């Protein structure tokens, strides 16, 4: 198969790999910036609170397989469809059954790239980083220009560095991530092999962001913006907006977020970034509109709700009744204690303000 055909077939696995990155970040003590940026790989941008005492998921493959191996009819008899069935199981998060189908395919075709990659990604999803790294290095050695495999290896190294960075204690929470030369070179190589794909650019740029090298991130996302076609520029614009937000270049952040919204009007990420930058640019009306839309599109993300409450508090031009109406649209019980506390304080302050104005 051509490299383009292989890339198309493995795109579903690429999406699963990105979801694995996000899942691992939510269960390990990763910093907010890393989480927000890895959501770009999921092709998603919001900060998630680190859990300092959480551990990466333990390998479960061997135990799970023992329960299902007796069933010899779970995968298609036709060898050509075993990988498709494995990916179907993978999309349902049935990792053990997916592993069986990939292994059956490899028993017949030991050099099948899709199965080799899929099996490596499954070990990554199971939290078995050592086995995942061992196997994906073999794949990269055998298929040195397979972009998804190169990126998977980079992701494994990146997650491992994050785990080493924080360990189990909170004292390292704000410790800056040190650049891993191999990880950096792998992301760069993926971009050089296929500069027309947005995912490698997004991963490369997000690595700079996780290193807090925001100028480097702007350079990468800017280069990606020039290299990609119009329909593939969305992630670059989101990355540029995010990098400028961290550099407190609020006007540029707003511009890039608005450009991203031209390409995708229903993605909470762009609205959330736009709202946050508008808030700190002292444009509370714009911030409220954008953040209210972000909360509507993604009611599970606490960051949007927190910034919305901040924007409402800053918007002194709004009447207290309008402020209370806007904040009441939040399904507050879905959020964490920090958002609930901010919500309660804001409602209390606004009601007091309303009472004072009524007495005048």
Short mmCIF file of C-alpha atoms in Angstrom, two decimals:
data_model
loop_
_atom_site.label_atom_id
_atom_site.label_comp_id
_atom_site.label_asym_id
_atom_site.label_seq_id
_atom_site.Cartn_x
_atom_site.Cartn_y
_atom_site.Cartn_z
CA UNK A 1 0.00 0.00 0.00
CA UNK A 2 1.12 3.57 -0.62
CA UNK A 3 2.20 5.73 2.35
CA UNK A 4 -0.89 7.88 1.82
CA UNK A 5 -3.19 4.85 1.93
CA UNK A 6 -1.51 3.52 5.05
CA UNK A 7 -1.85 6.95 6.68
CA UNK A 8 -5.56 7.10 5.89
CA UNK A 9 -6.16 3.62 7.32
CA UNK A 10 -4.26 4.44 10.51
CA UNK A 11 -5.99 7.77 11.16
CA UNK A 12 -8.52 6.16 13.49
CA UNK A 13 -5.65 4.71 15.52
CA UNK A 14 -4.01 8.13 15.50
CA UNK A 15 -7.11 9.58 17.10
CA UNK A 16 -7.12 6.79 19.68
CA UNK A 17 -3.44 7.48 20.43
CA UNK A 18 -4.29 11.11 21.08
CA UNK A 19 -7.11 10.09 23.41
CA UNK A 20 -4.66 7.85 25.26
CA UNK A 21 -2.34 10.84 25.78
CA UNK A 22 -5.19 12.84 27.27
CA UNK A 23 -6.36 9.94 29.45
CA UNK A 24 -2.85 9.42 30.80
CA UNK A 25 -2.51 13.10 31.53
CA UNK A 26 -5.73 13.07 33.51
CA UNK A 27 -4.53 10.14 35.64
CA UNK A 28 -0.98 11.35 36.21
CA UNK A 29 0.21 14.56 37.87
CA UNK A 30 0.67 16.61 34.71
CA UNK A 31 0.69 20.39 34.62
CA UNK A 32 -2.21 22.35 33.18
CA UNK A 33 -0.22 23.60 30.19
CA UNK A 34 0.75 20.06 29.12
CA UNK A 35 -2.86 18.89 29.30
CA UNK A 36 -4.18 21.86 27.37
CA UNK A 37 -1.65 21.33 24.66
CA UNK A 38 -2.01 17.63 24.30
CA UNK A 39 -5.65 18.25 23.63
CA UNK A 40 -4.44 19.63 20.34
CA UNK A 41 -3.48 16.10 19.42
CA UNK A 42 -6.98 14.99 20.20
CA UNK A 43 -7.69 17.80 18.01
CA UNK A 44 -9.24 19.44 21.85
CA UNK A 45 -7.75 22.96 24.42
CA UNK A 46 -8.52 23.26 28.02
CA UNK A 47 -6.51 22.98 31.18
CA UNK A 48 -7.16 20.07 33.51
CA UNK A 49 -6.14 20.13 37.16
CA UNK A 50 -3.16 17.81 37.89
CA UNK A 51 -3.71 14.93 40.31
CA UNK A 52 -0.48 14.72 42.24
CA UNK A 53 -1.01 11.32 43.83
CA UNK A 54 -2.46 9.52 40.82
CA UNK A 55 -0.52 6.84 39.00
CA UNK A 56 -0.43 5.79 35.35
CA UNK A 57 -2.74 2.88 34.52
CA UNK A 58 -1.20 -0.52 35.21
CA UNK A 59 -0.68 -3.01 32.38
CA UNK A 60 -3.77 -5.18 32.05
CA UNK A 61 -3.21 -6.91 28.76
CA UNK A 62 -2.06 -10.30 30.02
CA UNK A 63 -4.88 -10.76 32.52
CA UNK A 64 -7.54 -9.53 30.10
CA UNK A 65 -6.35 -11.78 27.31
CA UNK A 66 -6.47 -14.85 29.54
CA UNK A 67 -10.23 -14.43 29.87
CA UNK A 68 -10.96 -14.11 26.16
CA UNK A 69 -8.39 -16.27 24.40
CA UNK A 70 -10.60 -19.41 24.39
CA UNK A 71 -12.94 -17.64 21.94
CA UNK A 72 -11.38 -18.39 18.59
CA UNK A 73 -14.11 -16.75 16.49
CA UNK A 74 -13.94 -13.13 17.55
CA UNK A 75 -11.89 -12.03 14.52
CA UNK A 76 -12.82 -12.49 10.84
CA UNK A 77 -11.47 -15.55 9.10
CA UNK A 78 -10.44 -13.35 6.18
CA UNK A 79 -6.98 -12.04 7.01
CA UNK A 80 -7.63 -8.75 5.23
CA UNK A 81 -10.36 -7.81 7.72
CA UNK A 82 -8.63 -8.68 10.99
CA UNK A 83 -7.11 -5.22 11.32
CA UNK A 84 -10.46 -3.56 10.71
CA UNK A 85 -12.06 -5.70 13.40
CA UNK A 86 -9.20 -4.89 15.77
CA UNK A 87 -9.72 -1.17 15.20
CA UNK A 88 -13.43 -1.63 15.79
CA UNK A 89 -12.69 -3.27 19.15
CA UNK A 90 -10.19 -0.49 19.90
CA UNK A 91 -12.78 2.20 19.24
CA UNK A 92 -15.05 0.43 21.74
CA UNK A 93 -12.15 0.42 24.24
CA UNK A 94 -12.07 -3.39 24.19
CA UNK A 95 -8.29 -3.54 24.26
CA UNK A 96 -7.89 -7.27 24.89
CA UNK A 97 -10.06 -8.26 21.91
CA UNK A 98 -8.28 -5.72 19.72
CA UNK A 99 -4.97 -7.27 20.74
CA UNK A 100 -6.18 -10.73 19.74
CA UNK A 101 -7.16 -9.59 16.26
CA UNK A 102 -3.89 -7.76 15.70
CA UNK A 103 -1.95 -10.82 16.87
CA UNK A 104 -3.92 -13.11 14.56
CA UNK A 105 -3.10 -10.79 11.70
CA UNK A 106 0.60 -10.75 12.62
CA UNK A 107 0.67 -14.55 12.89
CA UNK A 108 -0.23 -14.65 9.19
CA UNK A 109 1.63 -11.47 8.12
CA UNK A 110 4.45 -10.67 10.58
CA UNK A 111 5.42 -7.46 8.75
CA UNK A 112 1.93 -5.98 8.53
CA UNK A 113 2.53 -2.32 9.37
CA UNK A 114 -0.99 -1.53 10.49
CA UNK A 115 -1.07 -4.45 12.93
CA UNK A 116 2.42 -3.73 14.26
CA UNK A 117 1.50 -0.11 14.89
CA UNK A 118 -1.88 -1.05 16.36
CA UNK A 119 -0.38 -3.51 18.82
CA UNK A 120 2.19 -0.94 19.96
CA UNK A 121 -0.53 1.65 20.47
CA UNK A 122 -2.55 -0.83 22.53
CA UNK A 123 0.34 -1.33 24.94
CA UNK A 124 0.53 2.46 25.22
CA UNK A 125 -3.20 2.61 25.96
CA UNK A 126 -2.76 -0.05 28.64
CA UNK A 127 -0.12 2.05 30.35
CA UNK A 128 2.68 -0.38 29.56
CA UNK A 129 5.14 2.23 28.33
CA UNK A 130 8.16 -0.06 28.33
CA UNK A 131 6.53 -2.65 26.07
CA UNK A 132 4.99 0.05 23.89
CA UNK A 133 8.38 1.72 23.41
CA UNK A 134 10.13 -1.57 22.67
CA UNK A 135 7.63 -2.56 20.01
CA UNK A 136 7.24 0.84 18.35
CA UNK A 137 11.01 1.21 18.09
CA UNK A 138 11.04 -2.04 16.12
CA UNK A 139 8.31 -0.65 13.87
CA UNK A 140 10.18 2.62 13.29
CA UNK A 141 13.35 0.66 12.51
CA UNK A 142 11.46 -1.46 9.97
CA UNK A 143 9.37 1.41 8.54
CA UNK A 144 11.46 4.54 9.16
CA UNK A 145 9.13 6.88 7.27
CA UNK A 146 5.84 5.86 8.88
CA UNK A 147 4.72 9.14 10.45
CA UNK A 148 2.20 7.71 12.93
CA UNK A 149 4.79 5.33 14.38
CA UNK A 150 7.35 8.11 14.73
CA UNK A 151 4.80 10.25 16.54
CA UNK A 152 3.71 7.41 18.79
CA UNK A 153 7.32 6.89 19.88
CA UNK A 154 7.62 10.63 20.57
CA UNK A 155 4.39 10.56 22.60
CA UNK A 156 5.62 7.62 24.68
CA UNK A 157 8.87 9.41 25.50
CA UNK A 158 6.95 12.58 26.27
CA UNK A 159 4.56 10.87 28.69
CA UNK A 160 7.46 9.11 30.39
CA UNK A 161 9.27 12.43 30.87
CA UNK A 162 6.13 13.91 32.40
CA UNK A 163 5.83 11.02 34.84
CA UNK A 164 9.48 11.37 35.85
CA UNK A 165 9.02 15.12 36.16
CA UNK A 166 6.30 14.92 38.80
CA UNK A 167 6.56 11.52 40.41
CA UNK A 168 4.09 11.15 43.28
CA UNK A 169 4.74 14.41 45.11
CA UNK A 170 3.24 17.85 44.69
CA UNK A 171 6.56 19.65 45.25
CA UNK A 172 7.46 19.30 41.55
CA UNK A 173 4.10 20.55 40.26
CA UNK A 174 5.55 23.74 38.79
CA UNK A 175 8.88 22.30 37.79
CA UNK A 176 9.67 23.14 34.18
CA UNK A 177 9.87 20.24 31.75
CA UNK A 178 13.31 19.76 30.28
CA UNK A 179 13.63 19.26 26.55
CA UNK A 180 14.25 15.68 25.41
CA UNK A 181 16.35 15.88 22.25
CA UNK A 182 15.08 12.57 20.89
CA UNK A 183 11.44 13.55 21.42
CA UNK A 184 12.01 16.89 19.72
CA UNK A 185 13.80 15.29 16.77
CA UNK A 186 11.05 12.70 16.33
CA UNK A 187 8.32 15.35 16.10
CA UNK A 188 10.48 17.37 13.74
CA UNK A 189 11.11 14.30 11.58
CA UNK A 190 7.38 13.57 11.36
CA UNK A 191 6.75 17.09 10.08
CA UNK A 192 9.57 16.86 7.55
CA UNK A 193 8.31 13.53 6.19
CA UNK A 194 4.77 14.75 5.72
CA UNK A 195 4.46 18.55 5.92
CA UNK A 196 0.95 18.46 4.45
CA UNK A 197 -0.64 16.80 7.51
CA UNK A 198 -1.83 19.03 10.39
CA UNK A 199 -1.45 16.46 13.21
CA UNK A 200 2.39 16.31 13.13
CA UNK A 201 2.56 20.11 13.11
CA UNK A 202 0.16 20.28 16.06
CA UNK A 203 2.16 17.71 18.03
CA UNK A 204 5.45 19.45 17.25
CA UNK A 205 4.12 22.85 18.29
CA UNK A 206 2.45 21.51 21.40
CA UNK A 207 5.75 20.05 22.56
CA UNK A 208 7.25 23.55 22.55
CA UNK A 209 4.26 24.70 24.56
CA UNK A 210 4.75 21.96 27.12
CA UNK A 211 8.35 23.15 27.42
CA UNK A 212 6.98 26.67 27.99
CA UNK A 213 8.95 27.78 24.92
CA UNK A 214 6.15 29.93 23.59
CA UNK A 215 8.25 31.72 20.99
CA UNK A 216 9.34 28.35 19.61
CA UNK A 217 5.70 27.26 19.53
CA UNK A 218 4.72 30.38 17.59
CA UNK A 219 7.47 29.66 15.07
CA UNK A 220 6.32 26.06 14.54
CA UNK A 221 2.61 26.89 14.33
CA UNK A 222 3.42 29.79 12.00
CA UNK A 223 5.43 27.51 9.70
CA UNK A 224 2.57 25.02 9.78
CA UNK A 225 0.13 27.75 8.86
CA UNK A 226 2.14 28.48 5.72
CA UNK A 227 2.64 24.82 4.81
CA UNK A 228 -0.98 23.63 5.16
CA UNK A 229 -4.00 24.19 3.00
CA UNK A 230 -6.87 26.41 4.11
CA UNK A 231 -9.03 23.57 5.47
CA UNK A 232 -6.14 22.15 7.56
CA UNK A 233 -5.07 25.42 9.24
CA UNK A 234 -7.45 25.27 12.20
CA UNK A 235 -5.07 23.55 14.62
CA UNK A 236 -2.29 25.99 13.74
CA UNK A 237 -4.56 28.94 14.51
CA UNK A 238 -5.58 27.38 17.82
CA UNK A 239 -1.93 26.76 18.66
CA UNK A 240 -0.98 30.34 17.78
CA UNK A 241 -3.84 31.68 19.87
CA UNK A 242 -2.80 29.51 22.83
CA UNK A 243 0.87 30.47 22.57
CA UNK A 244 0.03 34.17 22.39
CA UNK A 245 -2.28 33.77 25.38
CA UNK A 246 0.60 32.44 27.47
CA UNK A 247 2.80 35.31 26.28
CA UNK A 248 0.04 37.76 27.26
CA UNK A 249 -0.19 39.00 23.67
CA UNK A 250 -3.94 39.29 24.00
CA UNK A 251 -4.66 41.16 20.77
CA UNK A 252 -2.85 38.53 18.69
CA UNK A 253 -4.54 35.77 20.68
CA UNK A 254 -7.96 37.24 19.91
CA UNK A 255 -7.12 37.59 16.21
CA UNK A 256 -6.01 33.97 15.83
CA UNK A 257 -8.95 32.63 17.83
CA UNK A 258 -11.38 34.59 15.66
CA UNK A 259 -9.70 33.25 12.52
CA UNK A 260 -10.05 29.72 13.90
CA UNK A 261 -13.77 30.30 14.47
CA UNK A 262 -14.19 31.16 10.80
CA UNK A 263 -13.11 27.58 10.06
CA UNK A 264 -15.06 25.93 12.88
CA UNK A 265 -17.98 27.73 14.50
CA UNK A 266 -18.93 24.95 16.90
CA UNK A 267 -15.68 24.14 18.70
CA UNK A 268 -15.56 25.21 22.34
CA UNK A 269 -11.76 25.46 22.28
CA UNK A 270 -11.59 28.56 20.16
CA UNK A 271 -14.40 30.25 22.08
CA UNK A 272 -12.68 29.45 25.36
CA UNK A 273 -9.33 30.88 24.26
CA UNK A 274 -11.03 33.92 22.71
CA UNK A 275 -12.95 34.56 25.91
CA UNK A 276 -9.92 34.21 28.16
CA UNK A 277 -7.85 36.60 26.05
CA UNK A 278 -10.71 39.10 25.78
CA UNK A 279 -11.07 39.00 29.55
CA UNK A 280 -7.44 39.95 30.12
CA UNK A 281 -7.57 42.48 27.29
CA UNK A 282 -10.25 44.30 29.32
CA UNK A 283 -13.05 43.45 26.89
CA UNK A 284 -15.51 41.85 29.32
CA UNK A 285 -18.52 41.98 26.98
CA UNK A 286 -16.68 40.02 24.29
CA UNK A 287 -15.33 37.67 26.95
CA UNK A 288 -18.79 36.92 28.33
CA UNK A 289 -20.22 36.16 24.87
CA UNK A 290 -17.34 33.86 23.93
CA UNK A 291 -17.15 32.03 27.25
CA UNK A 292 -20.92 31.56 27.46
CA UNK A 293 -20.73 29.93 24.03
CA UNK A 294 -17.80 27.76 25.16
CA UNK A 295 -19.80 26.58 28.20
CA UNK A 296 -22.77 25.83 25.98
CA UNK A 297 -20.68 23.75 23.59
CA UNK A 298 -18.63 22.00 26.27
CA UNK A 299 -20.50 22.06 29.59
CA UNK A 300 -18.04 19.54 31.09
CA UNK A 301 -15.00 21.83 30.96
CA UNK A 302 -14.49 23.69 34.27
CA UNK A 303 -12.01 26.16 32.80
CA UNK A 304 -14.67 27.76 30.61
CA UNK A 305 -17.04 28.14 33.55
CA UNK A 306 -14.35 29.60 35.80
CA UNK A 307 -13.36 32.22 33.21
CA UNK A 308 -17.02 33.01 32.52
CA UNK A 309 -17.60 33.83 36.19
CA UNK A 310 -14.49 36.04 36.14
CA UNK A 311 -15.75 37.80 33.01
CA UNK A 312 -19.18 38.38 34.51
CA UNK A 313 -17.61 39.83 37.63
CA UNK A 314 -15.54 42.18 35.44
CA UNK A 315 -18.52 43.26 33.35
CA UNK A 316 -19.76 46.13 35.50
CA UNK A 317 -21.92 47.46 32.68
CA UNK A 318 -24.34 44.53 32.95
CA UNK A 319 -27.31 44.83 35.27
CA UNK A 320 -27.28 42.50 38.29
CA UNK A 321 -30.39 40.69 37.05
CA UNK A 322 -28.72 40.03 33.69
CA UNK A 323 -25.58 38.78 35.43
CA UNK A 324 -27.58 36.37 37.58
CA UNK A 325 -29.52 35.16 34.57
CA UNK A 326 -26.32 34.47 32.63
CA UNK A 327 -24.57 32.64 35.45
CA UNK A 328 -27.70 30.61 36.25
CA UNK A 329 -27.38 28.93 32.85
CA UNK A 330 -24.40 26.98 34.16
CA UNK A 331 -25.17 23.46 35.34
CA UNK A 332 -23.01 24.21 38.33
CA UNK A 333 -23.23 20.76 39.94
CA UNK A 334 -21.19 19.31 37.06
CA UNK A 335 -18.12 21.31 38.05
CA UNK A 336 -15.41 20.97 40.67
CA UNK A 337 -15.34 22.62 44.07
CA UNK A 338 -13.30 25.59 42.85
CA UNK A 339 -15.88 26.56 40.22
CA UNK A 340 -18.74 26.00 42.68
CA UNK A 341 -17.03 28.21 45.26
CA UNK A 342 -16.48 30.97 42.68
CA UNK A 343 -20.10 30.61 41.55
CA UNK A 344 -21.47 30.94 45.09
CA UNK A 345 -19.31 33.98 45.84
CA UNK A 346 -20.34 35.69 42.61
CA UNK A 347 -24.05 35.04 43.15
CA UNK A 348 -23.81 36.34 46.72
CA UNK A 349 -21.97 39.51 45.65
CA UNK A 350 -24.37 40.17 42.78
CA UNK A 351 -27.44 39.77 44.96
CA UNK A 352 -25.96 42.19 47.47
CA UNK A 353 -25.30 44.67 44.66
CA UNK A 354 -28.89 44.28 43.43
CA UNK A 355 -30.21 44.92 46.93
CA UNK A 356 -28.09 48.06 47.35
CA UNK A 357 -29.24 49.45 44.00
CA UNK A 358 -32.88 48.79 44.88
CA UNK A 359 -32.47 50.70 48.13
CA UNK A 360 -31.11 53.81 46.39
#
